Amino acid sequence: MNYVGFVNQELKKALKDKKGVIVFGQNVGTGSCVSGLSRGIEKETGCRVLNTQNSENTLVGAGFGMMRNGVSSIYIMKQLDFLLLGIDQLVNTYNYIRVFKPSASFTILAVVVDNGYQGMQSSLNNLADFCSIARIPGYAITNRRDAEKIIGAHLVSPGFRIIGLSQRLFGRELIDFEQVISCEADGGWLQYTDGADVTIACFNFSIPQGRGLIEALKDKGKEASLFSINSSSPVEWSPIIANACQTGAIVVIDDIKSVNSPSVDLVARARGEEKIRTITHITRDFSSLDWLRPNADELVLNNKNIIHQALK
Amino acid sequence: MKKMNVSEMSEKAANDLLMVRLGQLVVNERYKNGDFKVPIHLALGHEAIAVAVSQTMEPEDQLVLSHRNIHYNLARSGSVKEEIDEYLLKPEGAGGGWLGSMNLSRKSEGVAYTSSILGNNLPVASGMALANKTREKESVVIVVTGDGAMEEGAFYESLTFMKTFGLRVIVIVEDNGWSLASRIHERRCEIDLNQLAKAFGIRHDTMEGNDIARYIETLRDIREWTMDKNEPVIVHVLLTTLGHWTMKTEDYPEGKFINYHAGPAKTVNIGDGPVIENSEADPVFVLKSRLDETEFDKLVKNQLQNLSGELP
Ligand SMILES: Cc1ncc(C[n+]2csc(CCOP(=O)(O)OP(=O)(O)O)c2C)c(N)n1
Ligand SMILES: [Mg+2]
């Protein structure tokens, strides 16, 4: 099964007995149904699906308005870039509404268009920036395990959050892990492997890169602990720090384009630990304007160098 | 209808129309061949308005475009090669390989700004026109939007701005009745643009039928009017985006109509000639029906000769 097929299935599962929820957004009820994301929701769950006009500011505000009046909704957004048009609502409306602790749920499910070659105006992957601006809970979904956890816990629950999906992963075979060793209660991070040599923490949508690094480590006879960090804001890092204190090496991988990523916070925490001998923070290269040209838009790791640096 | 000799209409208009059509058909062949990584929105069926706008523009006039812009870029430049080189992200491309398709502009040919974000270009066009007014420039800004993009708040905000400051802007609304895979009635109420323009006190013109000679005449009149009155104008262009196909599904055993939005137009083949549809919806069909057949064939042959080097 591919990533989008699985997410679609999980959405339908989570909405099965939630008839009152309104699912809305551009093209959610026609054509490809946002590349298959919203396909079958109306038919299979009984939720109302509203195909809407192209008016993101209004649509974000309307989500809060429904919340104000006790109706839960999900706004499926084809591209995270378009949420820029709704920022006033994200901040000013949400700050008002949240004070009254609404019992209804509002979720923005945004596709992060990170599949490359879109150009400078259509490839924003900075989920963390949207979350930071009003301290909005935010989660990135990268694989079967975090999809189950995050959709199950957050898709419909009192309050507001943004859930990000990676367009790059849409058509790809769903990434799966044999087990979840531990996880943060809200799904802020999940641990999938436990190894003695290196701790790897993958932020935003960089779990495929983390898996690649694990394979490269295996070739060298080394084992790693792998964490996906799904939260777009800093969370309680202690278990990850404790793991890194044991391995003595942490590699933090982050494919986000933002300056403002929670990975910076984790790295700062790691710096204070004597037992962590090496900290490798892998981020994107912004040294020239080249990142604005249409390009593959993928964080490419030099695993050989990373392993060399981490195991120094 | 009386057949015309090409010199009786405008040889340039006829040639440009065919160039914009055949240039796109060449791009489509390359696209089907898998040559491009950037997403492209072809504008088959939109050629007449693009050529008419281009031929109406005076040297200082500026054009502001959106995601679907190939027709204007070709009409302005006449260079299919530079267009294709841009899509291949080559330095020789129209945007030096920096812009790809959805942001393609060409400063030297008066294409001043192009945005892939719906509604984004209207405020920019407004500002450009205000600058021109401040600097006492004798020129017009022409901004292109769509029946989908006009649902963005920026459309209404910009009309207010243009009218308030008495700006020379021609707002072209390319109305194909679709936004992605959603027809107008599937996503919103009808908006009567004529009444809307009236509410703003803005002149409104409707163009349909794809008669290139008439389009040029009308636009020249509109340009003169906006120069004289210092007022914006809305031009509502009714057109059809060609390149649809039918898809058989469980629910539609007979085949479901799939409109063309972006990507290769898989049912359109350059080998079938420049006409895609034998109706008024196709500007090239309209041209063909106006011209003497041998004249038309001669023009097509010349254009194809120029383009042969760009075919896959
Ligand atoms: C702010 C924003 N929201 C959504 C989109 C996604 N999108 C791209 S093209 C398109 C359809 C636009 O319809 P219209 O303006 O009528 O142009 P057409 O494609 O029909 O030529 C949409 C919704 C976008 N680019 N920008
Ligand atoms: Mg349209």
XYZ file of C-alpha atoms and ligand atoms in Angstrom:
651
model
C 0.000 0.000 0.000
C 1.244 3.488 -0.708
C 1.411 6.414 1.700
C -1.622 8.343 0.463
C -3.744 5.198 0.285
C -2.905 4.410 3.877
C -3.562 7.951 5.109
C -6.908 7.924 3.280
C -7.767 4.622 4.967
C -6.809 5.978 8.397
C -8.891 9.113 7.814
C -11.917 6.999 6.989
C -11.277 4.810 10.016
C -11.057 7.830 12.309
C -14.215 9.374 10.815
C -16.298 6.222 10.774
C -18.540 7.081 13.722
C -18.168 10.849 13.456
C -21.090 11.756 11.217
C -21.259 15.362 12.377
C -17.773 16.217 11.155
C -17.545 18.420 8.066
C -14.680 17.730 5.686
C -14.058 20.653 3.375
C -11.586 22.190 0.956
C -10.759 22.791 -2.676
C -11.392 19.769 -4.884
C -12.002 17.452 -1.906
C -15.147 16.110 -3.531
C -14.180 16.069 -7.210
C -11.556 14.741 -9.611
C -8.685 13.037 -7.886
C -10.016 14.165 -4.459
C -6.672 15.788 -3.593
C -4.577 12.948 -5.057
C -6.823 10.379 -3.393
C -6.592 11.827 0.101
C -10.315 12.484 0.550
C -11.578 9.745 -1.770
C -14.589 7.854 -0.450
C -14.890 9.804 2.786
C -18.469 10.900 2.200
C -19.624 7.528 0.924
C -17.898 5.431 3.552
C -18.203 7.547 6.701
C -21.322 9.611 6.281
C -19.398 12.796 7.057
C -20.409 15.795 4.996
C -17.827 16.625 2.364
C -17.960 20.190 1.068
C -16.130 21.067 -2.090
C -15.213 24.730 -1.757
C -14.149 27.863 -3.564
C -10.507 29.036 -3.624
C -10.552 31.328 -0.608
C -8.106 30.130 2.013
C -8.471 33.033 4.418
C -12.232 32.510 4.531
C -11.916 28.750 4.781
C -9.537 28.873 7.756
C -11.763 31.449 9.452
C -14.840 29.339 8.718
C -13.203 26.358 10.424
C -12.828 28.448 13.561
C -16.361 29.762 13.176
C -17.741 26.226 13.062
C -15.638 25.387 16.090
C -17.053 28.392 17.919
C -20.536 27.018 17.284
C -19.754 23.455 18.241
C -19.225 21.819 14.838
C -16.035 19.851 14.204
C -14.364 20.055 10.827
C -11.321 19.108 8.788
C -9.944 21.430 6.125
C -7.973 19.435 3.602
C -5.544 21.739 1.872
C -3.816 20.759 -1.345
C -0.689 22.693 -0.583
C 0.781 24.144 2.609
C 1.808 27.294 0.698
C -1.847 28.291 0.471
C -2.164 28.396 4.243
C -0.124 31.602 4.063
C -3.358 33.277 2.972
C -5.016 32.247 6.224
C -2.421 33.398 8.710
C -4.543 36.154 10.215
C -7.118 33.535 11.182
C -4.453 31.119 12.406
C -3.192 33.686 14.838
C -5.834 36.229 15.694
C -8.918 34.073 15.515
C -7.318 31.029 17.113
C -5.958 33.113 19.986
C -9.466 34.292 20.733
C -11.289 30.997 20.255
C -8.838 28.895 22.284
C -9.321 30.936 25.437
C -12.836 29.529 25.688
C -11.566 25.940 25.424
C -13.913 24.839 22.634
C -15.191 21.295 22.746
C -15.299 21.033 18.961
C -12.343 20.004 16.816
C -10.735 21.815 13.908
C -7.915 20.187 11.968
C -6.090 21.531 8.961
C -4.669 18.634 6.997
C -2.153 20.219 4.653
C -0.118 18.600 1.928
C 3.446 19.831 2.085
C 4.522 20.076 -1.531
C 8.081 18.832 -1.184
C 8.240 16.667 -4.288
C 10.493 19.085 -6.120
C 10.553 21.149 -9.311
C 7.583 23.330 -8.294
C 9.430 26.636 -8.147
C 9.959 29.211 -5.450
C 6.307 29.958 -4.764
C 5.053 26.414 -4.426
C 7.454 24.451 -2.262
C 7.180 25.739 1.256
C 7.804 22.898 3.704
C 7.954 25.039 6.854
C 5.229 23.432 8.900
C 7.048 24.546 12.044
C 6.693 28.215 11.115
C 2.914 28.013 10.938
C 2.825 26.245 14.279
C 5.262 28.586 15.961
C 3.400 31.768 15.089
C 0.549 30.995 17.486
C 1.934 27.959 19.299
C -0.341 25.701 17.319
C 0.100 21.959 17.785
C 1.470 20.510 14.551
C 2.426 17.029 13.384
C 4.162 15.620 10.341
C 3.114 12.179 9.128
C 5.816 10.064 7.546
C 4.990 6.361 7.964
C 2.440 3.774 9.028
C 3.165 4.027 12.731
C 3.075 7.777 13.127
C 0.059 8.000 10.798
C -1.882 5.624 13.039
C -0.818 7.437 16.180
C -1.380 11.013 14.986
C -4.581 10.527 13.023
C -5.989 8.365 15.814
C -5.169 10.870 18.533
C -5.626 14.215 16.827
C -7.758 14.169 13.681
C -10.930 14.770 15.633
C -10.387 15.901 19.206
C -11.253 19.118 21.040
C -9.040 21.993 19.929
C -7.091 22.931 16.831
C -4.008 21.529 15.137
C -2.270 21.323 11.776
C -1.267 17.939 10.369
C 1.225 17.901 7.517
C 1.556 15.244 4.819
C 4.469 14.930 2.441
C 3.668 15.070 -1.278
C 7.039 13.438 -1.970
C 5.876 10.350 -0.110
C 2.373 10.254 -1.641
C 2.883 7.661 -4.335
C 5.677 5.840 -2.566
C 5.370 2.516 -0.803
C 4.304 3.194 2.764
C 7.237 3.213 5.167
C 6.684 0.815 8.020
C 8.621 -0.280 11.088
C 8.461 -3.601 12.866
C 7.739 -2.029 16.200
C 7.332 1.189 18.120
C 9.708 0.983 21.053
C 8.500 4.093 22.788
C 6.653 7.267 21.969
C 5.701 10.638 23.338
C 2.131 10.563 24.646
C 0.767 12.944 21.980
C 2.768 11.403 19.154
C 5.338 14.197 19.268
C 8.001 11.578 18.572
C 8.182 7.831 18.069
C 11.143 5.473 18.490
C 11.470 2.558 16.079
C 14.861 0.954 16.634
C 17.203 0.660 19.569
C 20.921 0.536 18.789
C 23.990 1.109 20.907
C 26.150 3.157 18.544
C 24.263 6.220 17.326
C 21.014 8.053 18.067
C 19.234 9.382 14.962
C 16.432 11.955 15.205
C 14.555 12.734 11.983
C 12.544 15.971 11.837
C 9.824 17.117 9.463
C 9.721 14.580 6.589
C 13.270 13.237 6.764
C 12.531 9.697 7.957
C 13.527 8.165 4.561
C 16.951 9.787 4.958
C 17.209 8.419 8.496
C 16.432 4.929 7.251
C 19.110 5.287 4.604
C 21.612 6.258 7.272
C 20.671 3.212 9.361
C 21.406 0.964 6.390
C 24.763 2.650 5.848
C 25.575 2.167 9.526
C 24.614 -1.500 9.326
C 27.109 -1.950 6.506
C 29.743 -0.807 8.961
C 28.466 -3.138 11.665
C 26.911 -0.328 13.686
C 23.442 -0.141 15.199
C 21.357 2.986 15.683
C 18.362 4.136 17.683
C 15.925 5.793 15.303
C 13.379 8.441 16.283
C 10.935 10.292 14.066
C 10.106 13.697 15.478
C 6.583 14.402 14.358
C 5.874 17.468 16.421
C 6.500 20.807 14.741
C 7.268 22.400 18.098
C 9.763 21.422 20.789
C 8.471 18.665 23.087
C 9.921 16.815 26.066
C 13.244 15.571 24.730
C 14.482 13.705 27.822
C 14.075 10.135 26.503
C 15.885 11.024 23.272
C 18.643 12.805 25.184
C 18.946 9.807 27.516
C 19.316 7.524 24.513
C 21.983 9.797 23.030
C 23.840 9.831 26.350
C 24.047 6.057 26.062
C 25.164 5.953 22.433
C 27.347 9.023 22.849
C 26.466 10.248 19.361
C 23.402 12.011 18.023
C 22.637 12.734 14.375
C 19.798 15.198 13.910
C 18.378 15.235 10.381
C 16.029 18.027 9.371
C 14.804 18.749 5.850
C 12.768 21.836 6.762
C 13.548 25.164 5.068
C 12.736 27.146 8.197
C 15.266 28.778 10.500
C 12.770 28.081 13.176
C 12.767 24.315 13.602
C 12.374 22.287 16.808
C 15.545 20.432 15.783
C 17.502 23.488 16.930
C 16.003 23.048 20.377
C 16.964 19.367 20.544
C 20.507 20.151 19.441
C 20.749 22.859 22.107
C 19.634 20.331 24.719
C 22.197 17.798 23.496
C 24.983 20.397 23.727
C 24.539 20.516 27.484
C 25.256 16.797 27.894
C 28.844 15.735 28.474
C 28.089 12.122 27.649
C 27.089 13.053 24.100
C 30.468 13.165 22.377
C 29.327 14.080 18.875
C 26.362 16.089 17.660
C 25.762 16.143 13.918
C 23.019 18.479 12.766
C 22.128 17.963 9.121
C 20.090 20.752 7.546
C 19.511 22.175 4.071
C 22.058 24.313 2.269
C 20.992 27.941 1.876
C 24.409 29.376 1.086
C 23.272 30.589 -2.344
C 19.893 31.414 -3.873
C 19.921 28.099 -5.729
C 17.323 26.617 -3.417
C 14.764 28.929 -5.058
C 15.230 27.418 -8.509
C 13.036 24.482 -9.438
C 15.082 21.575 -8.065
C 14.741 18.087 -6.599
C 14.068 19.734 -3.228
C 15.312 16.725 -1.320
C 17.816 16.728 1.514
C 20.584 14.451 0.286
C 22.825 12.954 2.949
C 26.463 12.107 2.609
C 26.202 9.059 4.832
C 29.916 8.310 4.726
C 30.827 11.740 6.103
C 28.036 11.687 8.647
C 29.111 8.303 10.003
C 32.726 9.431 10.125
C 31.778 12.569 12.052
C 29.329 10.833 14.377
C 31.656 8.003 15.375
C 34.744 10.187 15.835
C -19.134 32.967 -43.986
C -16.925 34.660 -46.555
C -13.408 33.248 -46.683
C -10.640 35.791 -46.270
C -7.270 36.211 -47.735
C -4.733 36.296 -44.910
C -3.692 39.852 -45.716
C -7.259 40.979 -45.100
C -7.115 39.967 -41.445
C -3.716 40.338 -39.946
C -1.059 38.017 -41.140
C 0.785 38.496 -37.888
C -2.278 37.602 -35.824
C -2.890 34.452 -37.839
C 0.736 33.427 -37.649
C 1.029 34.117 -33.947
C -2.114 32.192 -33.187
C -0.738 29.183 -35.023
C 2.653 29.586 -33.375
C 1.106 29.620 -29.893
C -0.953 26.537 -30.741
C 1.767 24.576 -32.479
C 4.361 25.634 -29.926
C 2.159 24.163 -27.224
C 1.608 21.024 -29.251
C 5.375 20.619 -29.467
C 5.697 21.175 -25.717
C 2.956 18.583 -25.254
C 4.834 16.012 -27.341
C 7.965 16.602 -25.260
C 5.866 16.438 -22.115
C 4.291 13.126 -23.124
C 7.808 11.949 -23.819
C 8.700 12.598 -20.181
C 11.206 15.374 -20.929
C 10.100 17.848 -18.209
C 10.362 17.725 -14.444
C 8.504 20.980 -13.864
C 4.691 20.876 -13.891
C 3.204 22.764 -16.844
C -0.341 24.054 -17.330
C -0.957 24.028 -21.068
C -3.423 26.597 -22.390
C -4.828 24.887 -25.464
C -7.954 26.820 -26.417
C -6.691 30.013 -24.732
C -4.598 31.216 -27.668
C -6.869 33.918 -29.100
C -6.944 36.110 -26.006
C -3.199 35.730 -25.461
C -2.325 36.737 -29.010
C -4.813 39.602 -28.922
C -3.379 40.906 -25.639
C 0.138 40.642 -26.967
C -0.751 42.515 -30.145
C -2.531 45.218 -28.202
C 0.418 45.899 -25.911
C 2.535 48.980 -26.516
C 6.267 48.804 -25.711
C 5.892 50.173 -22.155
C 2.881 48.020 -21.248
C 3.317 45.211 -18.757
C 1.740 41.819 -18.429
C 1.209 40.048 -15.100
C 0.450 36.342 -15.291
C -0.575 33.299 -13.273
C 0.066 29.522 -13.146
C -1.307 29.049 -16.675
C 0.891 31.352 -18.706
C 2.454 29.474 -21.625
C 0.155 31.110 -24.177
C 1.128 34.650 -23.166
C 4.809 33.849 -22.858
C 4.812 32.326 -26.343
C 2.746 35.147 -27.815
C 5.117 37.751 -26.366
C 8.387 36.085 -27.281
C 7.657 33.986 -30.327
C 10.329 31.607 -29.101
C 9.205 28.062 -28.486
C 12.830 27.055 -28.017
C 13.390 29.429 -25.093
C 10.167 28.209 -23.528
C 11.214 24.577 -23.814
C 14.734 25.355 -22.598
C 13.210 26.947 -19.502
C 11.089 23.894 -18.847
C 14.290 21.876 -19.149
C 15.763 24.344 -16.608
C 18.608 25.288 -18.931
C 20.494 28.582 -18.567
C 19.424 29.443 -22.150
C 15.773 29.205 -21.075
C 13.435 32.190 -20.995
C 13.959 32.565 -17.235
C 17.563 31.396 -17.183
C 16.389 28.111 -15.667
C 15.289 29.901 -12.496
C 11.556 30.108 -13.046
C 10.333 26.887 -14.620
C 6.749 27.087 -15.806
C 4.484 28.333 -13.010
C 6.488 31.526 -12.417
C 7.691 32.186 -15.943
C 8.048 35.852 -16.818
C 10.134 37.649 -19.457
C 11.064 41.169 -18.562
C 12.340 42.148 -21.989
C 9.023 41.182 -23.564
C 6.907 42.988 -20.992
C 5.967 39.962 -18.892
C 6.752 41.596 -15.582
C 5.611 39.123 -12.948
C 4.043 35.683 -12.750
C 2.693 33.914 -9.690
C 1.620 30.352 -9.068
C -0.428 31.456 -6.060
C -4.024 32.292 -6.965
C -4.889 35.949 -6.502
C -1.289 36.845 -5.674
C -0.667 38.706 -8.925
C -3.592 41.161 -8.665
C -2.227 43.271 -5.789
C 1.175 43.285 -7.489
C -0.398 44.507 -10.725
C -2.230 47.188 -8.727
C 1.022 48.416 -7.237
C 2.735 48.426 -10.596
C -0.069 50.549 -12.031
C 0.119 52.957 -9.097
C 3.862 53.281 -9.654
C 3.235 54.006 -13.321
C 0.729 56.676 -12.395
C 3.141 58.229 -9.888
C 5.927 58.232 -12.451
C 3.566 59.554 -15.140
C 4.215 56.619 -17.423
C 1.981 56.294 -20.467
C 1.321 52.612 -20.082
C -1.143 49.953 -19.045
C -0.791 46.928 -16.793
C -2.631 43.838 -17.997
C -3.205 41.191 -15.347
C -4.563 37.716 -16.041
C -6.688 35.783 -13.586
C -9.268 32.981 -13.730
C -12.765 32.013 -12.673
C -11.115 30.110 -9.826
C -8.547 32.694 -8.808
C -11.210 35.412 -8.649
C -12.600 33.615 -5.599
C -9.631 34.865 -3.607
C -10.170 37.956 -1.493
C -7.258 39.650 -3.240
C -9.412 39.952 -6.375
C -11.977 42.161 -4.625
C -9.367 44.050 -2.652
C -7.430 44.804 -5.825
C -10.505 45.985 -7.730
C -11.185 48.404 -4.888
C -7.593 49.612 -4.998
C -7.520 50.004 -8.787
C -10.788 51.908 -8.868
C -9.973 54.064 -5.853
C -6.648 55.223 -7.255
C -7.829 55.454 -10.858
C -5.358 52.973 -12.272
C -4.797 51.869 -15.835
C -5.240 48.141 -15.434
C -6.927 45.649 -17.716
C -8.028 42.655 -15.660
C -8.422 39.649 -17.932
C -10.588 36.935 -16.362
C -9.991 33.728 -18.319
C -13.184 31.863 -17.521
C -12.986 28.204 -18.515
C -15.589 27.237 -15.929
C -13.161 25.041 -14.034
C -10.820 25.157 -11.067
C -8.785 21.954 -10.952
C -11.457 19.247 -11.399
C -14.290 21.354 -9.978
C -16.854 23.036 -12.164
C -18.156 26.363 -10.930
C -21.439 24.893 -9.631
C -19.466 22.209 -7.795
C -17.588 24.757 -5.726
C -19.497 28.034 -5.456
C -22.440 30.183 -6.446
C -22.497 31.907 -9.810
C -20.876 35.338 -9.774
C -22.207 37.775 -12.356
C -19.021 39.638 -13.243
C -20.914 42.288 -15.136
C -23.026 43.134 -12.066
C -19.965 42.924 -9.860
C -18.069 45.365 -12.048
C -21.088 47.658 -11.936
C -21.014 47.590 -8.151
C -17.454 48.865 -8.293
C -18.239 51.333 -11.087
C -15.736 49.516 -13.277
C -16.123 49.049 -17.030
C -16.802 45.445 -18.022
C -16.480 43.747 -21.404
C -17.205 40.157 -22.374
C -15.276 38.400 -25.110
C -16.145 35.052 -26.597
C -16.067 33.176 -29.857
C -12.287 33.151 -30.374
C -12.270 35.437 -33.400
C -8.741 36.788 -33.216
C -9.359 39.814 -35.432
C -12.345 40.909 -33.347
C -10.497 40.290 -30.089
C -7.665 42.564 -31.180
C -10.062 45.288 -32.213
C -11.950 45.135 -28.899
C -8.804 45.132 -26.807
C -7.339 48.079 -28.678
C -10.485 49.988 -27.908
C -10.305 48.991 -24.251
C -6.651 49.980 -24.011
C -7.382 53.379 -25.495
C -10.265 53.836 -23.062
C -8.241 53.001 -19.953
C -5.433 55.303 -21.100
C -7.902 58.097 -21.676
C -10.049 57.635 -18.564
C -7.439 56.472 -16.044
C -9.719 53.665 -14.988
C -9.433 49.894 -14.664
C -11.418 47.537 -16.920
C -12.542 43.962 -16.376
C -12.498 41.783 -19.469
C -14.421 38.555 -19.006
C -13.155 36.036 -21.535
C -15.273 32.927 -21.980
C -13.183 30.071 -23.252
C -12.665 26.321 -23.204
C -9.498 24.615 -22.100
C -9.013 21.882 -24.687
C -7.443 18.501 -24.066
C -10.088 16.652 -22.050
C -10.415 12.887 -22.101
C -12.792 10.244 -20.785
C -11.973 7.677 -18.158
C -13.925 4.488 -17.544
C -14.526 3.821 -13.862
C -16.821 1.559 -11.884
C -19.304 4.401 -11.448
C -18.904 5.548 -15.053
C -18.744 2.485 -17.322
C -19.456 4.747 -20.310
C -16.490 6.932 -19.432
C -16.311 9.993 -17.227
C -15.414 13.425 -18.630
C -12.010 14.502 -17.304
C -11.196 18.136 -17.926
C -7.639 19.169 -18.717
C -5.971 21.104 -15.907
C -2.226 20.464 -16.099
C 0.296 17.907 -17.259
C 0.508 16.374 -20.707
C -2.697 16.445 -22.758
C -2.578 12.771 -23.582
C -5.319 12.707 -26.193
C -3.845 15.600 -28.164
C -1.320 14.708 -30.858
C 0.593 17.065 -33.094
C 0.254 14.559 -35.922
C -3.491 15.276 -35.990
C -2.836 18.849 -37.115
C -3.266 22.192 -35.364
C -7.044 21.994 -34.886
C -8.055 20.130 -31.727
C -11.801 20.562 -31.835
C -14.069 21.363 -34.754
C -16.012 24.058 -32.978
C -15.938 27.694 -31.955
C -14.238 26.558 -28.715
C -11.046 26.111 -30.694
C -9.463 29.401 -31.840
C -7.523 27.574 -34.533
C -10.722 26.041 -35.916
C -12.197 29.555 -36.005
C -9.127 30.829 -37.840
C -9.270 27.942 -40.285
C -12.919 28.565 -41.044
C -12.197 32.229 -41.763
C -9.265 31.590 -44.089
C -8.929 30.192 -47.531
C -7.864 26.551 -47.056
C -4.650 26.662 -49.045
C -3.629 29.857 -47.235
C -4.238 28.186 -43.891
C -2.282 25.083 -44.861
C 0.607 27.217 -46.066
C 0.785 29.086 -42.748
C 0.707 25.819 -40.800
C 3.430 24.310 -42.941
C 5.694 27.311 -42.374
C 5.178 27.197 -38.629
C 5.828 23.486 -38.460
C 9.040 23.937 -40.382
C 10.249 26.460 -37.801
C 9.398 24.082 -34.976
C 10.707 20.799 -36.306
C 13.949 21.108 -34.336
C 12.063 21.135 -31.030
C 10.148 17.902 -31.481
C 11.253 14.878 -29.434
C -3.899 30.352 -3.175
C -4.003 29.151 -4.014
N -4.937 28.226 -3.734
C -5.022 27.102 -4.481
C -4.172 26.895 -5.523
C -4.222 25.592 -6.295
N -4.646 25.800 -7.671
C -3.770 25.894 -8.679
S -4.505 26.181 -10.149
C -6.034 26.169 -9.441
C -7.256 26.406 -10.275
C -7.417 27.818 -10.580
O -8.538 28.027 -11.370
P -8.600 29.249 -12.366
O -8.128 30.479 -11.706
O -9.954 29.256 -12.925
O -7.514 28.889 -13.467
P -7.516 27.665 -14.514
O -6.600 26.633 -13.956
O -8.909 27.201 -14.665
O -6.960 28.242 -15.769
C -5.944 25.937 -8.072
C -7.087 25.834 -7.147
C -3.208 27.898 -5.784
N -2.331 27.779 -6.781
N -3.154 29.000 -5.026
Mg -10.698 28.250 -14.487
